[in-house]
PDB file of C-alpha atoms and ligand atoms in Angstrom:
ATOM      1  CA  UNK A  20      65.858  78.020 128.275  1.00 40.00           C
ATOM      2  CA  UNK A  21      68.442  78.685 125.598  1.00 42.00           C
ATOM      3  CA  UNK A  22      71.179  81.248 126.637  1.00 47.00           C
ATOM      4  CA  UNK A  23      71.825  83.735 124.146  1.00 50.00           C
ATOM      5  CA  UNK A  24      73.928  86.666 123.391  1.00 55.00           C
ATOM      6  CA  UNK A  25      72.499  89.550 121.349  1.00 54.00           C
ATOM      7  CA  UNK A  26      74.505  91.841 119.386  1.00 53.00           C
ATOM      8  CA  UNK A  27      73.134  94.920 117.777  1.00 50.00           C
ATOM      9  CA  UNK A  28      75.324  96.983 115.452  1.00 47.00           C
ATOM     10  CA  UNK A  29      74.312 100.428 114.459  1.00 46.00           C
ATOM     11  CA  UNK A  30      76.196 101.984 111.636  1.00 43.00           C
ATOM     12  CA  UNK A  31      76.071 104.894 109.240  1.00 39.00           C
ATOM     13  CA  UNK A  32      76.270 102.597 106.428  1.00 36.00           C
ATOM     14  CA  UNK A  33      73.434 103.735 104.690  1.00 36.00           C
ATOM     15  CA  UNK A  34      74.814 104.994 101.494  1.00 34.00           C
ATOM     16  CA  UNK A  35      77.319 102.294 101.067  1.00 35.00           C
ATOM     17  CA  UNK A  36      74.720  99.500 101.659  1.00 37.00           C
ATOM     18  CA  UNK A  37      72.190 101.334  99.359  1.00 35.00           C
ATOM     19  CA  UNK A  38      74.404 101.832  96.489  1.00 34.00           C
ATOM     20  CA  UNK A  39      75.654  98.327  96.530  1.00 34.00           C
ATOM     21  CA  UNK A  40      72.246  96.869  97.007  1.00 35.00           C
ATOM     22  CA  UNK A  41      70.820  98.732  93.959  1.00 33.00           C
ATOM     23  CA  UNK A  42      73.975  98.003  91.943  1.00 32.00           C
ATOM     24  CA  UNK A  43      73.777  94.332  92.859  1.00 32.00           C
ATOM     25  CA  UNK A  44      69.971  94.286  91.948  1.00 32.00           C
ATOM     26  CA  UNK A  45      70.912  95.993  88.593  1.00 31.00           C
ATOM     27  CA  UNK A  46      73.940  93.702  88.088  1.00 30.00           C
ATOM     28  CA  UNK A  47      72.040  90.550  88.718  1.00 29.00           C
ATOM     29  CA  UNK A  48      69.297  91.899  86.361  1.00 26.00           C
ATOM     30  CA  UNK A  49      71.695  92.469  83.603  1.00 28.00           C
ATOM     31  CA  UNK A  50      72.654  88.794  84.006  1.00 26.00           C
ATOM     32  CA  UNK A  51      69.179  87.557  84.235  1.00 25.00           C
ATOM     33  CA  UNK A  52      67.607  85.893  81.144  1.00 24.00           C
ATOM     34  CA  UNK A  53      64.645  88.369  81.708  1.00 24.00           C
ATOM     35  CA  UNK A  54      66.832  91.656  81.446  1.00 27.00           C
ATOM     36  CA  UNK A  55      66.697  94.130  78.781  1.00 27.00           C
ATOM     37  CA  UNK A  56      69.767  95.989  79.564  1.00 29.00           C
ATOM     38  CA  UNK A  57      69.201  98.744  77.291  1.00 28.00           C
ATOM     39  CA  UNK A  58      66.576 100.013  79.692  1.00 30.00           C
ATOM     40  CA  UNK A  59      68.798  99.895  82.691  1.00 31.00           C
ATOM     41  CA  UNK A  60      69.939 103.044  84.383  1.00 36.00           C
ATOM     42  CA  UNK A  61      73.703 103.175  84.483  1.00 34.00           C
ATOM     43  CA  UNK A  62      75.118 101.494  87.745  1.00 39.00           C
ATOM     44  CA  UNK A  63      77.457 104.433  88.294  1.00 39.00           C
ATOM     45  CA  UNK A  64      74.379 106.701  88.998  1.00 55.00           C
ATOM     46  CA  UNK A  65      74.422 105.342  92.618  1.00 74.00           C
ATOM     47  CA  UNK A  66      78.087 105.756  93.225  1.00 69.00           C
ATOM     48  CA  UNK A  67      79.956 108.160  95.649  1.00 69.00           C
ATOM     49  CA  UNK A  68      77.009 109.603  97.424  1.00 78.00           C
ATOM     50  CA  UNK A  69      76.955 111.074 100.854  1.00 87.00           C
ATOM     51  CA  UNK A  70      76.178 108.466 103.766  1.00 89.00           C
ATOM     52  CA  UNK A  71      72.706 108.386 104.887  1.00 91.00           C
ATOM     53  CA  UNK A  72      71.850 110.633 107.989  1.00 94.00           C
ATOM     54  CA  UNK A  73      75.098 112.695 107.243  1.00 93.00           C
ATOM     55  CA  UNK A  74      73.564 114.734 104.310  1.00 94.00           C
ATOM     56  CA  UNK A  75      73.137 118.589 104.641  1.00 95.00           C
ATOM     57  CA  UNK A  76      70.719 118.990 101.903  1.00 95.00           C
ATOM     58  CA  UNK A  77      67.731 116.909 100.793  1.00 95.00           C
ATOM     59  CA  UNK A  78      68.704 114.051  98.656  1.00 93.00           C
ATOM     60  CA  UNK A  79      66.037 113.363  95.996  1.00 91.00           C
ATOM     61  CA  UNK A  80      67.091 109.906  94.648  1.00 90.00           C
ATOM     62  CA  UNK A  81      65.988 107.564  97.536  1.00 92.00           C
ATOM     63  CA  UNK A  82      66.762 104.660  95.262  1.00 89.00           C
ATOM     64  CA  UNK A  83      70.516 105.229  95.946  1.00 87.00           C
ATOM     65  CA  UNK A  84      70.085 106.817  99.369  1.00 90.00           C
ATOM     66  CA  UNK A  85      68.372 105.127 102.295  1.00 91.00           C
ATOM     67  CA  UNK A  86      65.949 107.367 104.007  1.00 95.00           C
ATOM     68  CA  UNK A  87      64.442 107.983 106.272  1.00 95.00           C
ATOM     69  CA  UNK A  88      65.762 104.876 107.728  1.00 93.00           C
ATOM     70  CA  UNK A  89      69.366 105.697 107.372  1.00 91.00           C
ATOM     71  CA  UNK A  90      70.695 104.069 110.580  1.00 92.00           C
ATOM     72  CA  UNK A  91      70.881 100.428 109.740  1.00 86.00           C
ATOM     73  CA  UNK A  92      70.798  98.259 112.786  1.00 86.00           C
ATOM     74  CA  UNK A  93      71.780  94.670 112.352  1.00 81.00           C
ATOM     75  CA  UNK A  94      70.865  92.194 115.237  1.00 83.00           C
ATOM     76  CA  UNK A  95      72.533  88.827 115.582  1.00 83.00           C
ATOM     77  CA  UNK A  96      72.296  86.110 118.148  1.00 85.00           C
ATOM     78  CA  UNK A  97      74.978  83.667 119.424  1.00 84.00           C
ATOM     79  CA  UNK A  98      72.725  81.252 121.579  1.00 82.00           C
ATOM     80  CA  UNK A  99      73.613  78.003 123.236  1.00 82.00           C
ATOM     81  CA  UNK A 100      71.944  74.979 125.018  1.00 82.00           C
ATOM     82  CA  UNK A 101      71.073  74.203 122.284  1.00 85.00           C
ATOM     83  CA  UNK A 102      72.255  76.425 119.795  1.00 88.00           C
ATOM     84  CA  UNK A 103      70.027  77.492 116.886  1.00 90.00           C
ATOM     85  CA  UNK A 104      72.134  76.931 113.769  1.00 92.00           C
ATOM     86  CA  UNK A 105      75.807  76.417 113.782  1.00 91.00           C
ATOM     87  CA  UNK A 106      77.186  76.059 117.269  1.00 88.00           C
ATOM     88  CA  UNK A 107      80.300  78.276 116.431  1.00 85.00           C
ATOM     89  CA  UNK A 108      78.639  80.967 114.672  1.00 86.00           C
ATOM     90  CA  UNK A 109      76.177  84.100 115.026  1.00 86.00           C
ATOM     91  CA  UNK A 110      72.787  83.676 113.394  1.00 88.00           C
ATOM     92  CA  UNK A 111      71.054  86.481 111.657  1.00 88.00           C
ATOM     93  CA  UNK A 112      68.018  88.127 113.188  1.00 89.00           C
ATOM     94  CA  UNK A 113      67.541  91.059 111.114  1.00 86.00           C
ATOM     95  CA  UNK A 114      68.489  94.162 109.334  1.00 85.00           C
ATOM     96  CA  UNK A 115      66.465  97.178 110.253  1.00 88.00           C
ATOM     97  CA  UNK A 116      66.352 100.652 108.846  1.00 91.00           C
ATOM     98  CA  UNK A 117      65.967 102.993 111.821  1.00 94.00           C
ATOM     99  CA  UNK A 118      65.608 106.692 111.412  1.00 96.00           C
ATOM    100  CA  UNK A 119      68.564 108.995 111.986  1.00 95.00           C
ATOM    101  CA  UNK A 120      66.888 110.052 115.387  1.00 94.00           C
ATOM    102  CA  UNK A 121      66.620 106.322 116.286  1.00 92.00           C
ATOM    103  CA  UNK A 122      62.915 106.149 115.594  1.00 95.00           C
ATOM    104  CA  UNK A 123      61.701 104.004 113.087  1.00 95.00           C
ATOM    105  CA  UNK A 124      58.955 102.734 110.551  1.00 96.00           C
ATOM    106  CA  UNK A 125      57.523  99.352 110.378  1.00 96.00           C
ATOM    107  CA  UNK A 126      55.274  97.418 107.842  1.00 97.00           C
ATOM    108  CA  UNK A 127      55.644 100.049 105.221  1.00 97.00           C
ATOM    109  CA  UNK A 128      54.027  98.304 102.289  1.00 97.00           C
ATOM    110  CA  UNK A 129      51.480  95.523 102.951  1.00 97.00           C
ATOM    111  CA  UNK A 130      51.197  94.883  99.233  1.00 96.00           C
ATOM    112  CA  UNK A 131      54.669  93.514  99.353  1.00 95.00           C
ATOM    113  CA  UNK A 132      54.403  91.460 102.396  1.00 95.00           C
ATOM    114  CA  UNK A 133      55.470  88.207 100.410  1.00 95.00           C
ATOM    115  CA  UNK A 134      55.028  84.730 101.453  1.00 96.00           C
ATOM    116  CA  UNK A 135      57.106  81.726 100.354  1.00 95.00           C
ATOM    117  CA  UNK A 136      60.173  83.883 100.127  1.00 93.00           C
ATOM    118  CA  UNK A 137      62.452  80.740  99.670  1.00 93.00           C
ATOM    119  CA  UNK A 138      60.415  79.881  96.625  1.00 94.00           C
ATOM    120  CA  UNK A 139      60.742  83.447  95.277  1.00 92.00           C
ATOM    121  CA  UNK A 140      64.620  83.129  95.764  1.00 90.00           C
ATOM    122  CA  UNK A 141      64.976  79.720  94.215  1.00 92.00           C
ATOM    123  CA  UNK A 142      62.731  80.771  91.437  1.00 92.00           C
ATOM    124  CA  UNK A 143      65.156  83.572  90.623  1.00 89.00           C
ATOM    125  CA  UNK A 144      68.217  81.338  90.689  1.00 89.00           C
ATOM    126  CA  UNK A 145      69.294  82.609  94.208  1.00 87.00           C
ATOM    127  CA  UNK A 146      69.998  79.166  95.689  1.00 90.00           C
ATOM    128  CA  UNK A 147      73.245  80.203  97.020  1.00 86.00           C
ATOM    129  CA  UNK A 148      71.412  82.989  98.928  1.00 85.00           C
ATOM    130  CA  UNK A 149      68.686  80.724 100.214  1.00 90.00           C
ATOM    131  CA  UNK A 150      71.392  78.020 101.253  1.00 91.00           C
ATOM    132  CA  UNK A 151      73.008  80.766 103.184  1.00 88.00           C
ATOM    133  CA  UNK A 152      69.870  81.866 104.737  1.00 89.00           C
ATOM    134  CA  UNK A 153      68.920  78.194 105.784  1.00 93.00           C
ATOM    135  CA  UNK A 154      72.270  78.022 107.474  1.00 92.00           C
ATOM    136  CA  UNK A 155      72.532  81.348 109.116  1.00 90.00           C
ATOM    137  CA  UNK A 156      69.159  82.884 109.353  1.00 91.00           C
ATOM    138  CA  UNK A 157      67.077  80.371 111.165  1.00 93.00           C
ATOM    139  CA  UNK A 158      64.397  80.672 113.552  1.00 94.00           C
ATOM    140  CA  UNK A 159      64.612  79.421 117.186  1.00 91.00           C
ATOM    141  CA  UNK A 160      61.559  77.054 116.575  1.00 93.00           C
ATOM    142  CA  UNK A 161      62.364  75.930 113.193  1.00 94.00           C
ATOM    143  CA  UNK A 162      60.049  78.286 111.541  1.00 97.00           C
ATOM    144  CA  UNK A 163      62.562  80.027 109.118  1.00 96.00           C
ATOM    145  CA  UNK A 164      60.130  80.849 106.339  1.00 96.00           C
ATOM    146  CA  UNK A 165      57.700  82.402 108.673  1.00 97.00           C
ATOM    147  CA  UNK A 166      60.641  84.216 110.433  1.00 95.00           C
ATOM    148  CA  UNK A 167      61.902  85.642 106.917  1.00 93.00           C
ATOM    149  CA  UNK A 168      58.397  86.762 105.989  1.00 94.00           C
ATOM    150  CA  UNK A 169      58.149  88.658 109.236  1.00 95.00           C
ATOM    151  CA  UNK A 170      61.575  90.399 109.047  1.00 93.00           C
ATOM    152  CA  UNK A 171      60.926  91.287 105.323  1.00 92.00           C
ATOM    153  CA  UNK A 172      57.233  92.678 105.788  1.00 94.00           C
ATOM    154  CA  UNK A 173      58.286  94.467 108.984  1.00 95.00           C
ATOM    155  CA  UNK A 174      61.429  95.802 107.971  1.00 93.00           C
ATOM    156  CA  UNK A 175      62.457  95.107 104.482  1.00 91.00           C
ATOM    157  CA  UNK A 176      59.550  96.815 103.048  1.00 93.00           C
ATOM    158  CA  UNK A 177      60.635 100.072 104.768  1.00 94.00           C
ATOM    159  CA  UNK A 178      63.882 100.120 102.788  1.00 92.00           C
ATOM    160  CA  UNK A 179      63.575 103.118 100.378  1.00 92.00           C
ATOM    161  CA  UNK A 180      66.400 101.527  98.126  1.00 88.00           C
ATOM    162  CA  UNK A 181      64.409  98.548  97.674  1.00 89.00           C
ATOM    163  CA  UNK A 182      60.985 100.147  96.572  1.00 91.00           C
ATOM    164  CA  UNK A 183      59.630  98.683  93.422  1.00 91.00           C
ATOM    165  CA  UNK A 184      60.249 101.944  91.374  1.00 91.00           C
ATOM    166  CA  UNK A 185      63.996 101.216  92.146  1.00 89.00           C
ATOM    167  CA  UNK A 186      63.874  98.061  90.236  1.00 88.00           C
ATOM    168  CA  UNK A 187      64.516  97.654  86.582  1.00 88.00           C
ATOM    169  CA  UNK A 188      61.396  97.482  84.737  1.00 90.00           C
ATOM    170  CA  UNK A 189      60.048  93.811  84.148  1.00 90.00           C
ATOM    171  CA  UNK A 190      61.652  92.665  87.254  1.00 88.00           C
ATOM    172  CA  UNK A 191      60.037  89.500  88.536  1.00 88.00           C
ATOM    173  CA  UNK A 192      57.889  89.406  91.650  1.00 87.00           C
ATOM    174  CA  UNK A 193      60.126  89.698  94.724  1.00 88.00           C
ATOM    175  CA  UNK A 194      63.124  90.695  92.945  1.00 88.00           C
ATOM    176  CA  UNK A 195      63.916  93.213  95.399  1.00 88.00           C
ATOM    177  CA  UNK A 196      63.907  90.216  98.164  1.00 86.00           C
ATOM    178  CA  UNK A 197      66.740  88.597  95.832  1.00 80.00           C
ATOM    179  CA  UNK A 198      69.150  90.408  98.028  1.00 62.00           C
ATOM    180  CA  UNK A 199      72.347  88.901  96.662  1.00 50.00           C
ATOM    181  CA  UNK A 200      74.276  91.732  98.395  1.00 58.00           C
ATOM    182  CA  UNK A 201      72.441  91.691 101.619  1.00 61.00           C
ATOM    183  CA  UNK A 202      73.679  88.391 102.593  1.00 59.00           C
ATOM    184  CA  UNK A 203      77.211  89.531 101.879  1.00 60.00           C
ATOM    185  CA  UNK A 204      76.784  92.484 104.254  1.00 61.00           C
ATOM    186  CA  UNK A 205      75.498  89.946 106.886  1.00 64.00           C
ATOM    187  CA  UNK A 206      78.376  87.702 106.246  1.00 65.00           C
ATOM    188  CA  UNK A 207      80.993  90.510 106.660  1.00 64.00           C
ATOM    189  CA  UNK A 208      79.227  91.653 110.039  1.00 63.00           C
ATOM    190  CA  UNK A 209      78.626  88.043 111.270  1.00 65.00           C
ATOM    191  CA  UNK A 210      82.244  87.099 111.132  1.00 67.00           C
ATOM    192  CA  UNK A 211      83.508  90.517 112.341  1.00 65.00           C
ATOM    193  CA  UNK A 212      82.625  90.000 116.013  1.00 67.00           C
ATOM    194  CA  UNK A 213      83.138  87.043 118.373  1.00 67.00           C
ATOM    195  CA  UNK A 214      81.985  86.635 121.924  1.00 66.00           C
ATOM    196  CA  UNK A 215      84.682  86.124 124.496  1.00 65.00           C
ATOM    197  CA  UNK A 216      83.419  82.631 125.153  1.00 59.00           C
ATOM    198  CA  UNK A 217      81.671  80.255 123.157  1.00 54.00           C
ATOM    199  CA  UNK A 218      79.018  79.228 125.675  1.00 51.00           C
ATOM    200  CA  UNK A 219      77.647  80.930 128.770  1.00 49.00           C
ATOM    201  CA  UNK A 220      77.576  79.385 132.019  1.00 45.00           C
TER     202      UNK A 220
HETATM  203  C1  NAG B 316      68.457 114.241 103.932  1.00 86.19           C
HETATM  204  O1  NAG B 316      67.765 113.655 102.939  1.00 86.19           O
HETATM  205  C2  NAG B 316      66.564 113.162 103.579  1.00 86.19           C
HETATM  206  C3  NAG B 316      66.048 112.470 102.139  1.00 86.19           C
HETATM  207  O2  NAG B 316      65.717 113.403 101.175  1.00 86.19           O
HETATM  208  C4  NAG B 316      65.790 114.344 103.896  1.00 86.19           C
HETATM  209  O3  NAG B 316      64.573 113.731 104.441  1.00 86.19           O
HETATM  210  C5  NAG B 316      66.398 115.086 105.077  1.00 86.19           C
HETATM  211  O4  NAG B 316      65.758 116.119 105.461  1.00 86.19           O
HETATM  212  C6  NAG B 316      67.925 115.487 104.386  1.00 86.19           C
HETATM  213  N1  NAG B 316      68.554 116.231 105.570  1.00 86.19           N
HETATM  214  C7  NAG B 316      69.045 117.418 105.426  1.00 86.19           C
HETATM  215  C8  NAG B 316      69.490 117.795 106.683  1.00 86.19           C
HETATM  216  O5  NAG B 316      68.636 118.003 104.678  1.00 86.19           O
HETATM  217  C1  NAG B 317      69.033  86.577  91.852  1.00 86.19           C
HETATM  218  O1  NAG B 317      70.171  86.482  92.575  1.00 86.19           O
HETATM  219  C2  NAG B 317      71.093  85.711  91.964  1.00 86.19           C
HETATM  220  C3  NAG B 317      72.433  85.677  92.703  1.00 86.19           C
HETATM  221  O2  NAG B 317      72.283  85.071  94.065  1.00 86.19           O
HETATM  222  C4  NAG B 317      71.404  86.133  90.631  1.00 86.19           C
HETATM  223  O3  NAG B 317      72.300  85.155  90.003  1.00 86.19           O
HETATM  224  C5  NAG B 317      70.104  85.982  89.785  1.00 86.19           C
HETATM  225  O4  NAG B 317      70.374  86.632  88.562  1.00 86.19           O
HETATM  226  C6  NAG B 317      69.057  87.059  90.414  1.00 86.19           C
HETATM  227  N1  NAG B 317      67.797  86.819  89.882  1.00 86.19           N
HETATM  228  C7  NAG B 317      67.085  87.743  89.220  1.00 86.19           C
HETATM  229  C8  NAG B 317      65.953  87.527  88.382  1.00 86.19           C
HETATM  230  O5  NAG B 317      67.479  88.989  89.238  1.00 86.19           O
END
């Protein structure tokens, strides 16, 4: 049995994640050969909003504001004997949009339960993201692709900011999975906390 530490971080970071995710998608789209930048909404339309779960009135644009899952729960593992992934690092489990009252939704859009997520990413020129995932977002039994599909289907499809209508028109299939900003958030969180000992007795 591997020993493992689980860390879960809950944060009211919804609006910040939401805006940078959408912005990154729009920025990425701007740079893609498929883009028609004239059709893109201004990236500033997502800036400066109130954080998810702290709003006092209804926020209408859910492409820039994560709802109802405004509490983002990131889970990560530090396991040993044997370690999964790098021995000196957390590995990613998932990022889950919990509701403000700690309830949650799951499996929000079966039509976007994509398979071959690795292929979708490499087709979209996101080899850097894929490399990062292959290092830090690894499955305990080596079934990384199945693991990513499960996390995307169960939790990713519930992110309001990643709905298809939030993507620029003409985006390729799976463009919302091309989360060039999401690994950046993981990176920050993954490196922000360290267990007090590298291995458990
Ligand atoms: C905050 O915005 C969400 C999304 O529009 C809405 O469901 C919720 O009721 C709002 N909260 C308040 C207190 O108005
Ligand atoms: C996918 O993300 C990468 C960054 O990792 C970006 O360079 C690329 O343009 C994106 N592709 C599309 C189709 O948005």
